[in-house]
PDB file of C-alpha atoms and ligand atoms in Angstrom:
ATOM      1  CA  MET A 214      19.277  30.168  19.183  1.00 37.00           C
ATOM      2  CA  PHE A 215      20.492  34.111  18.869  1.00 40.00           C
ATOM      3  CA  MET A 216      23.846  35.731  18.177  1.00 44.00           C
ATOM      4  CA  GLU A 217      24.521  38.881  20.207  1.00 48.00           C
ATOM      5  CA  ILE A 218      25.083  41.478  17.406  1.00 47.00           C
ATOM      6  CA  LYS A 219      27.355  44.168  18.612  1.00 53.00           C
ATOM      7  CA  GLY A 220      27.123  47.984  17.755  1.00 53.00           C
ATOM      8  CA  ILE A 221      23.567  47.394  16.134  1.00 53.00           C
ATOM      9  CA  LYS A 222      20.235  49.437  18.046  1.00 57.00           C
ATOM     10  CA  ASN A 223      17.634  46.920  19.203  1.00 55.00           C
ATOM     11  CA  SER A 224      14.271  47.910  17.106  1.00 51.00           C
ATOM     12  CA  ASP A 225      16.982  46.813  14.070  1.00 52.00           C
ATOM     13  CA  LYS A 226      17.561  43.674  15.931  1.00 50.00           C
ATOM     14  CA  ILE A 227      13.964  42.825  15.861  1.00 45.00           C
ATOM     15  CA  LYS A 228      13.826  43.211  12.403  1.00 44.00           C
ATOM     16  CA  LEU A 229      17.024  41.415  11.465  1.00 43.00           C
ATOM     17  CA  ILE A 230      14.702  38.485  13.492  1.00 43.00           C
ATOM     18  CA  LEU A 231      11.253  39.695  11.824  1.00 38.00           C
ATOM     19  CA  SER A 232      13.436  38.986   8.679  1.00 41.00           C
ATOM     20  CA  PHE A 233      14.855  35.797   9.279  1.00 37.00           C
ATOM     21  CA  THR A 234      11.624  34.581  10.154  1.00 36.00           C
ATOM     22  CA  GLU A 235      10.459  35.209   6.834  1.00 40.00           C
ATOM     23  CA  TYR A 236      13.592  33.903   4.887  1.00 38.00           C
ATOM     24  CA  SER A 237      13.062  30.308   6.606  1.00 39.00           C
ATOM     25  CA  LYS A 238       9.706  30.331   5.515  1.00 38.00           C
ATOM     26  CA  LEU A 239      11.177  30.473   1.861  1.00 40.00           C
ATOM     27  CA  MET A 240      14.098  28.146   2.279  1.00 43.00           C
ATOM     28  CA  PRO A 241      14.107  24.878   0.837  1.00 45.00           C
ATOM     29  CA  GLY A 242      12.727  22.096   2.787  1.00 50.00           C
ATOM     30  CA  SER A 243      10.648  24.785   5.585  1.00 52.00           C
ATOM     31  CA  LYS A 244       7.362  24.487   4.722  1.00 54.00           C
ATOM     32  CA  LYS A 245       4.896  27.370   5.403  1.00 63.00           C
ATOM     33  CA  GLU A 246       1.548  26.858   8.101  1.00 79.00           C
ATOM     34  CA  ILE A 247      -0.605  24.700   6.020  1.00 88.00           C
ATOM     35  CA  LYS A 248      -3.965  23.539   7.230  1.00 95.00           C
ATOM     36  CA  LYS A 249      -4.575  19.774   5.867  1.00 98.00           C
ATOM     37  CA  VAL A 250      -7.868  18.849   4.616  1.00 98.00           C
ATOM     38  CA  THR A 251      -9.551  16.268   6.452  1.00 98.00           C
ATOM     39  CA  THR A 252     -12.663  13.743   6.701  1.00 98.00           C
ATOM     40  CA  HIS A 253     -13.871  16.263   9.444  1.00 98.00           C
ATOM     41  CA  ILE A 254     -13.102  19.285   7.000  1.00 98.00           C
ATOM     42  CA  LEU A 255     -15.165  17.569   4.146  1.00 98.00           C
ATOM     43  CA  GLN A 256     -18.221  17.161   7.104  1.00 98.00           C
ATOM     44  CA  GLU A 257     -17.606  20.729   8.163  1.00 98.00           C
ATOM     45  CA  MET A 258     -17.388  21.987   4.457  1.00 98.00           C
ATOM     46  CA  LYS A 259     -20.672  19.928   3.998  1.00 98.00           C
ATOM     47  CA  ASN A 260     -22.714  21.556   6.434  1.00 98.00           C
ATOM     48  CA  LYS A 261     -21.895  25.225   5.560  1.00 98.00           C
ATOM     49  CA  GLY A 262     -22.649  24.295   2.117  1.00 98.00           C
ATOM     50  CA  GLU A 263     -18.867  25.340   0.308  1.00 98.00           C
ATOM     51  CA  LYS A 264     -18.396  23.150  -2.169  1.00 98.00           C
ATOM     52  CA  ILE A 265     -15.843  20.632  -2.442  1.00 99.00           C
ATOM     53  CA  SER A 266     -13.149  20.122  -5.022  1.00 99.00           C
ATOM     54  CA  MET A 267     -12.050  16.624  -6.308  1.00 99.00           C
ATOM     55  CA  LEU A 268      -9.386  15.429  -8.890  1.00 99.00           C
ATOM     56  CA  THR A 269      -7.433  12.280 -10.147  1.00 99.00           C
ATOM     57  CA  ALA A 270      -3.464  12.017  -9.789  1.00 99.00           C
ATOM     58  CA  TYR A 271      -1.076   9.119  -9.963  1.00 98.00           C
ATOM     59  CA  ASP A 272       1.991  10.512 -10.334  1.00 98.00           C
ATOM     60  CA  TYR A 273       3.983  13.225  -8.456  1.00 98.00           C
ATOM     61  CA  SER A 274       4.545  16.229 -11.051  1.00 98.00           C
ATOM     62  CA  MET A 275       0.397  16.531 -11.284  1.00 98.00           C
ATOM     63  CA  ALA A 276      -0.410  16.119  -7.748  1.00 98.00           C
ATOM     64  CA  ARG A 277       1.743  18.759  -7.187  1.00 98.00           C
ATOM     65  CA  ILE A 278       0.189  21.124  -9.203  1.00 98.00           C
ATOM     66  CA  ILE A 279      -3.174  19.971  -8.180  1.00 98.00           C
ATOM     67  CA  ASP A 280      -2.428  20.487  -3.889  1.00 98.00           C
ATOM     68  CA  ASN A 281      -0.732  23.865  -5.079  1.00 98.00           C
ATOM     69  CA  ALA A 282      -3.702  24.853  -6.570  1.00 98.00           C
ATOM     70  CA  GLY A 283      -5.844  24.300  -3.896  1.00 98.00           C
ATOM     71  CA  ILE A 284      -7.960  21.354  -4.591  1.00 98.00           C
ATOM     72  CA  ASP A 285      -9.099  19.616  -1.444  1.00 98.00           C
ATOM     73  CA  VAL A 286      -9.128  15.803  -2.932  1.00 99.00           C
ATOM     74  CA  ILE A 287      -7.117  13.954  -4.727  1.00 99.00           C
ATOM     75  CA  LEU A 288      -7.931  10.777  -6.035  1.00 99.00           C
ATOM     76  CA  VAL A 289      -5.882   8.084  -6.855  1.00 99.00           C
ATOM     77  CA  GLY A 290      -7.960   6.517  -8.759  1.00 98.00           C
ATOM     78  CA  ASP A 291      -7.845   2.663 -10.344  1.00 98.00           C
ATOM     79  CA  SER A 292      -8.382   5.173 -13.607  1.00 98.00           C
ATOM     80  CA  ALA A 293      -5.024   5.160 -13.549  1.00 98.00           C
ATOM     81  CA  SER A 294      -5.034   2.083 -15.227  1.00 98.00           C
ATOM     82  CA  ASN A 295      -6.626   3.814 -17.861  1.00 97.00           C
ATOM     83  CA  VAL A 296      -5.070   6.725 -18.297  1.00 97.00           C
ATOM     84  CA  MET A 297      -1.882   5.612 -17.053  1.00 98.00           C
ATOM     85  CA  ALA A 298      -1.234   2.096 -18.321  1.00 98.00           C
ATOM     86  CA  GLY A 299      -3.728   2.290 -21.357  1.00 97.00           C
ATOM     87  CA  HIS A 300      -5.771  -0.654 -20.405  1.00 98.00           C
ATOM     88  CA  GLU A 301      -9.724  -0.140 -21.492  1.00 96.00           C
ATOM     89  CA  THR A 302     -10.464  -1.143 -18.025  1.00 97.00           C
ATOM     90  CA  THR A 303      -9.486  -0.370 -14.347  1.00 98.00           C
ATOM     91  CA  LEU A 304     -10.029  -4.690 -13.663  1.00 98.00           C
ATOM     92  CA  PRO A 305      -5.656  -5.421 -14.556  1.00 98.00           C
ATOM     93  CA  ILE A 306      -4.514  -2.606 -12.422  1.00 98.00           C
ATOM     94  CA  THR A 307      -3.175  -4.216  -9.275  1.00 98.00           C
ATOM     95  CA  LEU A 308      -2.785  -3.053  -5.479  1.00 98.00           C
ATOM     96  CA  ASP A 309       1.353  -2.993  -5.762  1.00 98.00           C
ATOM     97  CA  GLN A 310       0.937  -0.410  -8.924  1.00 98.00           C
ATOM     98  CA  MET A 311      -1.815   1.109  -6.938  1.00 98.00           C
ATOM     99  CA  ILE A 312       0.805   1.840  -3.995  1.00 98.00           C
ATOM    100  CA  TYR A 313       3.154   3.013  -6.172  1.00 98.00           C
ATOM    101  CA  HIS A 314       1.211   5.851  -8.002  1.00 98.00           C
ATOM    102  CA  ALA A 315      -0.471   6.594  -4.656  1.00 99.00           C
ATOM    103  CA  SER A 316       3.020   6.995  -2.909  1.00 98.00           C
ATOM    104  CA  SER A 317       4.639   9.009  -5.613  1.00 98.00           C
ATOM    105  CA  VAL A 318       1.146  11.609  -5.067  1.00 99.00           C
ATOM    106  CA  VAL A 319       1.825  11.439  -1.233  1.00 98.00           C
ATOM    107  CA  ARG A 320       5.122  12.414  -2.308  1.00 98.00           C
ATOM    108  CA  ALA A 321       3.749  15.856  -3.331  1.00 98.00           C
ATOM    109  CA  VAL A 322       0.863  17.048  -1.436  1.00 98.00           C
ATOM    110  CA  ASN A 323       1.021  19.197   1.378  1.00 98.00           C
ATOM    111  CA  ARG A 324      -2.733  20.148   1.836  1.00 98.00           C
ATOM    112  CA  ALA A 325      -5.465  17.743   0.298  1.00 98.00           C
ATOM    113  CA  LEU A 326      -6.561  14.833   1.576  1.00 98.00           C
ATOM    114  CA  ILE A 327      -5.541  11.670  -0.315  1.00 99.00           C
ATOM    115  CA  VAL A 328      -8.554   8.698  -1.501  1.00 99.00           C
ATOM    116  CA  VAL A 329      -6.902   5.293  -2.940  1.00 99.00           C
ATOM    117  CA  ASP A 330      -8.875   3.622  -4.780  1.00 98.00           C
ATOM    118  CA  LEU A 331      -9.059  -0.218  -3.896  1.00 98.00           C
ATOM    119  CA  PRO A 332      -8.294  -2.275  -6.768  1.00 98.00           C
ATOM    120  CA  PHE A 333     -10.517  -4.859  -8.629  1.00 98.00           C
ATOM    121  CA  GLY A 334     -10.289  -8.256  -6.712  1.00 97.00           C
ATOM    122  CA  SER A 335      -8.160  -6.766  -3.678  1.00 98.00           C
ATOM    123  CA  TYR A 336     -11.307  -6.660  -1.714  1.00 97.00           C
ATOM    124  CA  GLN A 337     -14.920  -7.722  -2.964  1.00 95.00           C
ATOM    125  CA  GLY A 338     -16.233 -10.870  -1.395  1.00 92.00           C
ATOM    126  CA  ASN A 339     -13.274 -10.951   1.344  1.00 96.00           C
ATOM    127  CA  SER A 340     -13.652  -8.643   4.468  1.00 98.00           C
ATOM    128  CA  LYS A 341     -10.053  -9.773   5.449  1.00 98.00           C
ATOM    129  CA  GLU A 342      -8.658  -9.470   2.604  1.00 98.00           C
ATOM    130  CA  ALA A 343     -10.094  -6.196   2.080  1.00 98.00           C
ATOM    131  CA  LEU A 344      -8.386  -5.044   5.734  1.00 98.00           C
ATOM    132  CA  GLN A 345      -5.160  -6.081   4.586  1.00 98.00           C
ATOM    133  CA  SER A 346      -5.128  -4.622   1.440  1.00 98.00           C
ATOM    134  CA  SER A 347      -5.964  -1.181   3.510  1.00 98.00           C
ATOM    135  CA  VAL A 348      -3.691  -1.631   5.458  1.00 98.00           C
ATOM    136  CA  ARG A 349      -0.953  -2.104   2.794  1.00 98.00           C
ATOM    137  CA  ILE A 350      -2.147   0.874   1.124  1.00 98.00           C
ATOM    138  CA  MET A 351      -2.219   3.126   4.291  1.00 98.00           C
ATOM    139  CA  LYS A 352       1.378   1.733   5.750  1.00 98.00           C
ATOM    140  CA  GLU A 353       3.127   2.089   2.413  1.00 98.00           C
ATOM    141  CA  SER A 354       2.157   5.237   0.881  1.00 98.00           C
ATOM    142  CA  GLY A 355       0.814   7.430   3.783  1.00 98.00           C
ATOM    143  CA  ALA A 356      -1.972   8.144   1.803  1.00 98.00           C
ATOM    144  CA  HIS A 357      -4.764   9.019   3.687  1.00 98.00           C
ATOM    145  CA  ALA A 358      -7.958   7.454   3.352  1.00 99.00           C
ATOM    146  CA  VAL A 359      -9.058   4.613   0.978  1.00 98.00           C
ATOM    147  CA  LYS A 360     -12.600   4.311  -1.580  1.00 98.00           C
ATOM    148  CA  LEU A 361     -14.370   1.365  -2.803  1.00 98.00           C
ATOM    149  CA  GLU A 362     -17.129   0.654  -4.472  1.00 98.00           C
ATOM    150  CA  GLY A 363     -20.183  -0.759  -4.143  1.00 98.00           C
ATOM    151  CA  GLY A 364     -23.420  -1.060  -1.138  1.00 98.00           C
ATOM    152  CA  LYS A 365     -24.470  -3.604   0.377  1.00 97.00           C
ATOM    153  CA  GLU A 366     -22.399  -6.322  -1.017  1.00 97.00           C
ATOM    154  CA  VAL A 367     -19.562  -4.576   0.311  1.00 97.00           C
ATOM    155  CA  LYS A 368     -20.905  -3.856   3.780  1.00 97.00           C
ATOM    156  CA  GLU A 369     -19.033  -6.300   5.670  1.00 97.00           C
ATOM    157  CA  SER A 370     -15.659  -5.126   3.993  1.00 98.00           C
ATOM    158  CA  ILE A 371     -16.439  -1.580   4.897  1.00 98.00           C
ATOM    159  CA  GLU A 372     -17.050  -2.577   8.569  1.00 98.00           C
ATOM    160  CA  ARG A 373     -13.836  -4.138   9.008  1.00 98.00           C
ATOM    161  CA  ILE A 374     -11.680  -1.547   7.455  1.00 98.00           C
ATOM    162  CA  LEU A 375     -13.266   1.545   9.221  1.00 98.00           C
ATOM    163  CA  SER A 376     -12.716  -1.239  12.743  1.00 98.00           C
ATOM    164  CA  ALA A 377      -8.935  -0.304  11.782  1.00 98.00           C
ATOM    165  CA  GLY A 378      -9.137   2.965  12.065  1.00 98.00           C
ATOM    166  CA  ILE A 379      -8.925   3.594   8.113  1.00 98.00           C
ATOM    167  CA  PRO A 380     -11.571   5.969   6.696  1.00 98.00           C
ATOM    168  CA  VAL A 381     -13.462   4.728   4.004  1.00 98.00           C
ATOM    169  CA  MET A 382     -15.285   6.543   1.304  1.00 99.00           C
ATOM    170  CA  GLY A 383     -18.060   5.021  -1.369  1.00 98.00           C
ATOM    171  CA  HIS A 384     -18.338   4.487  -4.725  1.00 98.00           C
ATOM    172  CA  LEU A 385     -22.163   3.916  -6.269  1.00 98.00           C
ATOM    173  CA  GLY A 386     -24.194   4.503  -9.320  1.00 98.00           C
ATOM    174  CA  LEU A 387     -22.166   3.533 -12.286  1.00 97.00           C
ATOM    175  CA  THR A 388     -19.154   1.355 -10.765  1.00 97.00           C
ATOM    176  CA  PRO A 389     -16.629   0.715 -13.700  1.00 96.00           C
ATOM    177  CA  GLN A 390     -14.993  -2.543 -11.722  1.00 97.00           C
ATOM    178  CA  SER A 391     -18.193  -4.322 -12.286  1.00 96.00           C
ATOM    179  CA  ILE A 392     -18.709  -2.921 -16.134  1.00 95.00           C
ATOM    180  CA  TYR A 393     -19.041  -6.575 -17.582  1.00 95.00           C
ATOM    181  CA  LYS A 394     -21.990  -7.268 -15.066  1.00 93.00           C
ATOM    182  CA  PHE A 395     -23.105  -4.017 -16.773  1.00 91.00           C
ATOM    183  CA  GLY A 396     -22.209  -4.625 -20.046  1.00 94.00           C
ATOM    184  CA  THR A 397     -21.828  -0.443 -20.911  1.00 92.00           C
ATOM    185  CA  TYR A 398     -20.848   2.471 -19.416  1.00 93.00           C
ATOM    186  CA  SER A 399     -23.816   4.298 -20.009  1.00 94.00           C
ATOM    187  CA  VAL A 400     -26.245   6.357 -17.605  1.00 97.00           C
ATOM    188  CA  ARG A 401     -26.549   4.538 -14.362  1.00 96.00           C
ATOM    189  CA  ALA A 402     -30.437   4.108 -11.779  1.00 97.00           C
ATOM    190  CA  LYS A 403     -32.800   5.947 -14.255  1.00 97.00           C
ATOM    191  CA  GLU A 404     -35.654   3.617 -13.374  1.00 97.00           C
ATOM    192  CA  LYS A 405     -37.363   3.565 -10.484  1.00 97.00           C
ATOM    193  CA  VAL A 406     -36.318   0.066  -8.936  1.00 97.00           C
ATOM    194  CA  GLU A 407     -32.426   0.379  -9.298  1.00 97.00           C
ATOM    195  CA  ALA A 408     -32.844   4.632  -7.986  1.00 98.00           C
ATOM    196  CA  LYS A 409     -34.677   3.035  -5.000  1.00 98.00           C
ATOM    197  CA  ALA A 410     -31.401   0.391  -4.203  1.00 98.00           C
ATOM    198  CA  LEU A 411     -29.214   3.074  -4.665  1.00 98.00           C
ATOM    199  CA  LEU A 412     -30.456   5.884  -2.510  1.00 98.00           C
ATOM    200  CA  GLU A 413     -30.661   2.369   0.323  1.00 98.00           C
ATOM    201  CA  ASP A 414     -26.869   1.734  -0.545  1.00 98.00           C
ATOM    202  CA  ALA A 415     -25.845   5.697  -0.073  1.00 98.00           C
ATOM    203  CA  GLU A 416     -27.951   5.363   3.373  1.00 98.00           C
ATOM    204  CA  LEU A 417     -26.360   2.031   4.320  1.00 98.00           C
ATOM    205  CA  LEU A 418     -22.891   3.609   3.392  1.00 98.00           C
ATOM    206  CA  GLU A 419     -23.336   6.568   5.579  1.00 98.00           C
ATOM    207  CA  LYS A 420     -24.805   4.111   8.550  1.00 98.00           C
ATOM    208  CA  SER A 421     -21.564   1.398   8.274  1.00 98.00           C
ATOM    209  CA  GLY A 422     -19.025   4.905   8.845  1.00 98.00           C
ATOM    210  CA  CYS A 423     -18.323   5.959   5.297  1.00 98.00           C
ATOM    211  CA  PHE A 424     -16.638   9.535   5.474  1.00 98.00           C
ATOM    212  CA  GLY A 425     -18.310  10.369   1.701  1.00 98.00           C
ATOM    213  CA  LEU A 426     -19.698   9.158  -0.958  1.00 98.00           C
ATOM    214  CA  VAL A 427     -18.652   9.130  -5.420  1.00 98.00           C
ATOM    215  CA  LEU A 428     -21.922   9.063  -7.468  1.00 98.00           C
ATOM    216  CA  GLU A 429     -20.858   8.235 -10.948  1.00 98.00           C
ATOM    217  CA  LYS A 430     -23.081   8.865 -13.798  1.00 98.00           C
ATOM    218  CA  ILE A 431     -26.367   8.207 -12.539  1.00 98.00           C
ATOM    219  CA  PRO A 432     -29.676  11.378 -13.049  1.00 98.00           C
ATOM    220  CA  ALA A 433     -29.086  14.523 -11.434  1.00 98.00           C
ATOM    221  CA  ASN A 434     -32.454  14.230  -9.685  1.00 98.00           C
ATOM    222  CA  LEU A 435     -31.930  11.066  -8.172  1.00 98.00           C
ATOM    223  CA  ALA A 436     -27.748  12.558  -6.891  1.00 98.00           C
ATOM    224  CA  THR A 437     -29.504  15.839  -5.318  1.00 98.00           C
ATOM    225  CA  SER A 438     -32.253  13.666  -3.184  1.00 98.00           C
ATOM    226  CA  VAL A 439     -29.015  11.204  -2.028  1.00 98.00           C
ATOM    227  CA  SER A 440     -27.207  14.215  -0.967  1.00 98.00           C
ATOM    228  CA  SER A 441     -30.095  15.574   1.167  1.00 98.00           C
ATOM    229  CA  ARG A 442     -30.774  12.268   2.188  1.00 98.00           C
ATOM    230  CA  VAL A 443     -27.768  11.618   3.426  1.00 98.00           C
ATOM    231  CA  LYS A 444     -25.117  13.855   6.237  1.00 98.00           C
ATOM    232  CA  ILE A 445     -22.024  13.176   4.701  1.00 98.00           C
ATOM    233  CA  PRO A 446     -20.476  14.699   2.304  1.00 98.00           C
ATOM    234  CA  VAL A 447     -21.533  13.792  -1.362  1.00 98.00           C
ATOM    235  CA  ILE A 448     -19.158  13.998  -4.543  1.00 98.00           C
ATOM    236  CA  GLY A 449     -20.499  13.941  -7.749  1.00 98.00           C
ATOM    237  CA  ILE A 450     -19.087  13.145 -11.507  1.00 98.00           C
ATOM    238  CA  GLY A 451     -21.806  13.002 -13.704  1.00 98.00           C
ATOM    239  CA  ALA A 452     -24.442  13.875 -11.019  1.00 98.00           C
ATOM    240  CA  GLY A 453     -25.351  16.979 -11.262  1.00 98.00           C
ATOM    241  CA  GLY A 454     -24.620  20.380  -9.764  1.00 98.00           C
ATOM    242  CA  GLY A 455     -26.928  19.323  -6.355  1.00 98.00           C
ATOM    243  CA  VAL A 456     -24.068  16.941  -4.525  1.00 98.00           C
ATOM    244  CA  ASP A 457     -21.854  18.710  -2.374  1.00 98.00           C
ATOM    245  CA  GLY A 458     -18.858  18.582  -4.976  1.00 98.00           C
ATOM    246  CA  GLN A 459     -17.011  17.335  -7.835  1.00 98.00           C
ATOM    247  CA  VAL A 460     -14.567  14.890  -9.438  1.00 98.00           C
ATOM    248  CA  LEU A 461     -13.306  14.690 -12.530  1.00 98.00           C
ATOM    249  CA  VAL A 462     -10.001  12.493 -13.667  1.00 98.00           C
ATOM    250  CA  LEU A 463      -7.212  15.018 -14.479  1.00 98.00           C
ATOM    251  CA  HIS A 464      -6.043  14.189 -17.627  1.00 98.00           C
ATOM    252  CA  ASP A 465      -9.906  14.310 -19.106  1.00 98.00           C
ATOM    253  CA  MET A 466     -10.364  17.946 -18.194  1.00 98.00           C
ATOM    254  CA  LEU A 467      -6.989  18.941 -18.810  1.00 98.00           C
ATOM    255  CA  GLY A 468      -7.498  17.666 -21.779  1.00 98.00           C
ATOM    256  CA  ILE A 469      -4.082  15.174 -21.801  1.00 97.00           C
ATOM    257  CA  THR A 470      -6.825  12.613 -23.374  1.00 94.00           C
ATOM    258  CA  ASN A 471      -9.132  13.577 -26.367  1.00 88.00           C
ATOM    259  CA  GLU A 472     -10.967  10.322 -27.358  1.00 87.00           C
ATOM    260  CA  PHE A 473     -13.303  10.511 -24.439  1.00 87.00           C
ATOM    261  CA  SER A 474     -15.861  13.076 -24.545  1.00 91.00           C
ATOM    262  CA  PRO A 475     -19.139  12.180 -22.429  1.00 95.00           C
ATOM    263  CA  ARG A 476     -21.490  14.990 -22.112  1.00 96.00           C
ATOM    264  CA  PHE A 477     -20.571  15.261 -18.062  1.00 97.00           C
ATOM    265  CA  LEU A 478     -17.112  16.215 -18.665  1.00 98.00           C
ATOM    266  CA  ARG A 479     -16.126  20.139 -19.397  1.00 98.00           C
ATOM    267  CA  ARG A 480     -12.556  20.532 -20.552  1.00 97.00           C
ATOM    268  CA  TYR A 481     -10.575  23.329 -18.550  1.00 98.00           C
ATOM    269  CA  ALA A 482      -7.399  23.179 -21.108  1.00 98.00           C
ATOM    270  CA  ASN A 483      -6.211  21.507 -24.400  1.00 97.00           C
ATOM    271  CA  VAL A 484      -2.685  20.004 -23.026  1.00 98.00           C
ATOM    272  CA  TYR A 485      -2.683  17.740 -26.294  1.00 97.00           C
ATOM    273  CA  GLU A 486      -2.604  20.377 -28.081  1.00 97.00           C
ATOM    274  CA  SER A 487      -0.229  21.995 -26.520  1.00 98.00           C
ATOM    275  CA  MET A 488       1.962  19.177 -26.154  1.00 98.00           C
ATOM    276  CA  THR A 489       1.415  17.914 -29.617  1.00 98.00           C
ATOM    277  CA  LYS A 490       3.306  22.022 -30.437  1.00 98.00           C
ATOM    278  CA  GLY A 491       5.834  21.948 -28.171  1.00 98.00           C
ATOM    279  CA  VAL A 492       7.117  18.699 -29.336  1.00 98.00           C
ATOM    280  CA  LYS A 493       6.938  19.202 -33.052  1.00 98.00           C
ATOM    281  CA  LYS A 494       8.807  22.650 -32.271  1.00 98.00           C
ATOM    282  CA  TYR A 495      11.206  20.433 -30.477  1.00 98.00           C
ATOM    283  CA  ILE A 496      11.465  18.325 -33.018  1.00 98.00           C
ATOM    284  CA  SER A 497      12.326  20.511 -36.013  1.00 98.00           C
ATOM    285  CA  ASP A 498      14.359  22.824 -33.924  1.00 98.00           C
ATOM    286  CA  VAL A 499      16.628  19.208 -33.432  1.00 98.00           C
ATOM    287  CA  LYS A 500      16.445  18.925 -37.234  1.00 98.00           C
ATOM    288  CA  ALA A 501      17.277  22.179 -37.702  1.00 98.00           C
ATOM    289  CA  ARG A 502      20.266  22.651 -36.163  1.00 98.00           C
ATOM    290  CA  ASP A 503      18.664  25.571 -34.332  1.00 98.00           C
ATOM    291  CA  PHE A 504      18.831  23.548 -30.242  1.00 98.00           C
ATOM    292  CA  PRO A 505      20.890  24.098 -28.870  1.00 98.00           C
ATOM    293  CA  ASN A 506      22.337  27.521 -29.507  1.00 98.00           C
ATOM    294  CA  ALA A 507      25.666  28.689 -28.089  1.00 98.00           C
ATOM    295  CA  ASN A 508      24.143  29.690 -24.983  1.00 98.00           C
ATOM    296  CA  GLU A 509      22.267  26.665 -24.273  1.00 98.00           C
ATOM    297  CA  GLN A 510      25.658  24.285 -24.310  1.00 98.00           C
ATOM    298  CA  TYR A 511      28.656  24.766 -22.067  1.00 98.00           C
TER     299      TYR A 511
HETATM  300  O1  KIV B 855     -11.013   5.138 -10.483  1.00 66.22           O
HETATM  301  C1  KIV B 855     -11.550   6.956 -10.994  1.00 66.22           C
HETATM  302  O2  KIV B 855     -11.376   8.324 -11.436  1.00 66.22           O
HETATM  303  C2  KIV B 855     -12.550   7.171 -10.639  1.00 66.22           C
HETATM  304  C3  KIV B 855     -13.625   8.489 -10.907  1.00 66.22           C
HETATM  305  C4  KIV B 855     -13.676   8.410 -11.603  1.00 66.22           C
HETATM  306  C5  KIV B 855     -14.321   8.583  -9.046  1.00 66.22           C
HETATM  307  O3  KIV B 855     -13.181   6.912  -9.220  1.00 66.22           O
END
């Protein structure tokens, strides 16, 4: 709707309309045209040889920062069980808790594809439950896809979830939900038999319709062969540089956690240190009656 503004030249009217368009882009609530990342775009990235960036997030504020920074995929990982809730393993986190984390992330994100982990006990051994859990995640959080761990043993669950139109991402190699079966968090598939089984599982996941695959903590040359053997994007964590993209746990790569230092982890910041410094300064300012000062009160 345009108002007739009397006494203004046509060229100035055009300038006014253009500047209103620019202004409206900046108004709260107005959204810039953003090309959202989809599973199809990830496939195109692999086809073009463009690497995919993926990080975890579990809450609104962190998700907002990494989405605005341009991350391609956000994983609402069940590692929330470790880094958010302080559990030793990923096993205790519940479907309700995953949905809570996922919906906080969804509210923050404009561009990234949001993938949510199906938690332990919500899909294994029962494909109907796998579908119900996935439907709850999609309906109640607004996320775009689910991820689950395992190969042939979860094939039926994957197919049933896909039959409802829900994109599924696989996860092979070190699968933390099976930690009590493995006994350790050490590198997987170093031996020929396990490496062959992993390759077969990767092909099966592709054939079942997974749009992508995470490979965790396996030898780099094996991960490179998987990535060239399957057409779908392969994202690695501790799986070397020969895959189609990388994922890290946000709290580890930012140095929020400081007690976990596997070889594959590169720290891009030391947030633990800078937060400690900030909090210590705040405490001493309060104790010294320096905060708040005259300008920081009403
Ligand atoms: O839960 C998680 O953070 C994950 C990544 C390690 C891939 O599954």
